[in-house]
Structure formats: structure tokens, C-alpha cells
């Protein structure tokens, strides 16, 4: 797989994860009345989501040939995405059980 396709694949995966986070945040916000005690956690996760969106914007602006080198140097942002998504899923489950 060439650098352009690899970069495009990563961007697509990041966009899908960002969309998933947006859906989870929306579900949590719909339960806002019941979520008053979870407002701080929701705010923190929404801020983390914004950080991830900024990361995606940064990736999209880097030329494909430079992107591969940067990603290899950084190694590991997918773990952050998964961690935030898992935390949001747990929060949404709590809120939906109330």
C-alpha cells in the first residue's frame, strides 16, 4: 500500500471514530437532565473529542510523503481514540440505564 492510500485509510478510520464519538456525545447530551452528576466527565470527554478532531485536521494537512514518517514517530494515537470511545460508551450506558 503506498503512502497516499495508507494516509487515506487512516483518515477514513479517524473520521469514522470521530463520527462514533459524536454519536455517543449526542446520546449522552440527550440524557442531560439525568446526567447532571456526570456533567464534568461529559465535558472532559467532549474536550478530548475536540483534541482528536484537531489531530485529524492536522493529519489531513500533512503531505502524504511526510505523514508516514510522522505517524511512525508518534506511534499510538489509535489507542487514545479507543480509550475515549470506551469511556463515552460506559458513560452513555450509565445514563441510558437511569
GROMACS .gro file of C-alpha atoms in nm:
model
   98
    1UNK     CA    1   0.000   0.000   0.000
    2UNK     CA    2   0.151   0.334  -0.098
    3UNK     CA    3   0.178   0.634   0.137
    4UNK     CA    4  -0.122   0.814  -0.013
    5UNK     CA    5  -0.350   0.510   0.026
    6UNK     CA    6  -0.221   0.440   0.377
    7UNK     CA    7  -0.281   0.801   0.481
    8UNK     CA    8  -0.627   0.797   0.323
    9UNK     CA    9  -0.709   0.474   0.509
   10UNK     CA   10  -0.603   0.626   0.841
   11UNK     CA   11  -0.801   0.943   0.776
   12UNK     CA   12  -1.109   0.734   0.695
   13UNK     CA   13  -1.070   0.536   1.017
   14UNK     CA   14  -1.021   0.854   1.220
   15UNK     CA   15  -1.329   1.011   1.059
   16UNK     CA   16  -1.535   0.700   1.140
   17UNK     CA   17  -1.417   0.707   1.501
   18UNK     CA   18  -1.487   1.079   1.527
   19UNK     CA   19  -1.839   1.019   1.395
   20UNK     CA   20  -1.884   0.744   1.655
   21UNK     CA   21  -1.767   0.979   1.933
   22UNK     CA   22  -2.010   1.246   1.808
   23UNK     CA   23  -2.297   0.996   1.821
   24UNK     CA   24  -2.204   0.891   2.175
   25UNK     CA   25  -2.174   1.253   2.288
   26UNK     CA   26  -2.516   1.328   2.140
   27UNK     CA   27  -2.669   1.030   2.319
   28UNK     CA   28  -2.514   1.144   2.646
   29UNK     CA   29  -2.635   1.502   2.592
   30UNK     CA   30  -2.989   1.376   2.530
   31UNK     CA   31  -2.981   1.239   2.883
   32UNK     CA   32  -2.852   1.570   3.017
   33UNK     CA   33  -3.120   1.608   3.287
   34UNK     CA   34  -3.031   1.269   3.432
   35UNK     CA   35  -2.663   1.339   3.368
   36UNK     CA   36  -2.618   1.643   3.591
   37UNK     CA   37  -2.384   1.449   3.818
   38UNK     CA   38  -2.185   1.339   3.512
   39UNK     CA   39  -2.152   1.687   3.359
   40UNK     CA   40  -1.783   1.722   3.446
   41UNK     CA   41  -1.700   1.384   3.295
   42UNK     CA   42  -1.900   1.462   2.982
   43UNK     CA   43  -1.728   1.799   2.946
   44UNK     CA   44  -1.386   1.636   2.983
   45UNK     CA   45  -1.469   1.375   2.718
   46UNK     CA   46  -1.607   1.641   2.483
   47UNK     CA   47  -1.279   1.832   2.521
   48UNK     CA   48  -1.082   1.515   2.443
   49UNK     CA   49  -1.301   1.467   2.134
   50UNK     CA   50  -1.210   1.819   2.021
   51UNK     CA   51  -0.842   1.735   2.067
   52UNK     CA   52  -0.889   1.429   1.847
   53UNK     CA   53  -1.071   1.632   1.582
   54UNK     CA   54  -0.778   1.874   1.583
   55UNK     CA   55  -0.543   1.577   1.537
   56UNK     CA   56  -0.747   1.464   1.235
   57UNK     CA   57  -0.730   1.815   1.084
   58UNK     CA   58  -0.354   1.810   1.135
   59UNK     CA   59  -0.321   1.474   0.958
   60UNK     CA   60  -0.529   1.591   0.665
   61UNK     CA   61  -0.298   1.890   0.613
   62UNK     CA   62   0.028   1.693   0.612
   63UNK     CA   63   0.151   1.580   0.268
   64UNK     CA   64   0.125   1.202   0.233
   65UNK     CA   65   0.500   1.154   0.199
   66UNK     CA   66   0.563   1.337   0.529
   67UNK     CA   67   0.267   1.183   0.708
   68UNK     CA   68   0.405   0.828   0.716
   69UNK     CA   69   0.725   0.941   0.885
   70UNK     CA   70   0.532   1.145   1.143
   71UNK     CA   71   0.296   0.858   1.223
   72UNK     CA   72   0.580   0.615   1.272
   73UNK     CA   73   0.748   0.865   1.506
   74UNK     CA   74   0.431   0.918   1.710
   75UNK     CA   75   0.301   0.559   1.712
   76UNK     CA   76  -0.008   0.500   1.915
   77UNK     CA   77  -0.288   0.755   1.857
   78UNK     CA   78  -0.539   0.478   1.786
   79UNK     CA   79  -0.516   0.375   2.149
   80UNK     CA   80  -0.627   0.724   2.253
   81UNK     CA   81  -0.925   0.710   2.017
   82UNK     CA   82  -1.031   0.372   2.152
   83UNK     CA   83  -0.988   0.485   2.513
   84UNK     CA   84  -1.208   0.793   2.468
   85UNK     CA   85  -1.471   0.588   2.283
   86UNK     CA   86  -1.476   0.325   2.559
   87UNK     CA   87  -1.516   0.590   2.828
   88UNK     CA   88  -1.801   0.752   2.635
   89UNK     CA   89  -1.971   0.417   2.579
   90UNK     CA   90  -1.959   0.343   2.952
   91UNK     CA   91  -2.100   0.686   3.035
   92UNK     CA   92  -2.381   0.651   2.779
   93UNK     CA   93  -2.467   0.306   2.917
   94UNK     CA   94  -2.489   0.453   3.269
   95UNK     CA   95  -2.708   0.737   3.151
   96UNK     CA   96  -2.939   0.517   2.950
   97UNK     CA   97  -2.995   0.286   3.248
   98UNK     CA   98  -3.121   0.575   3.461
   0.00000   0.00000   0.00000
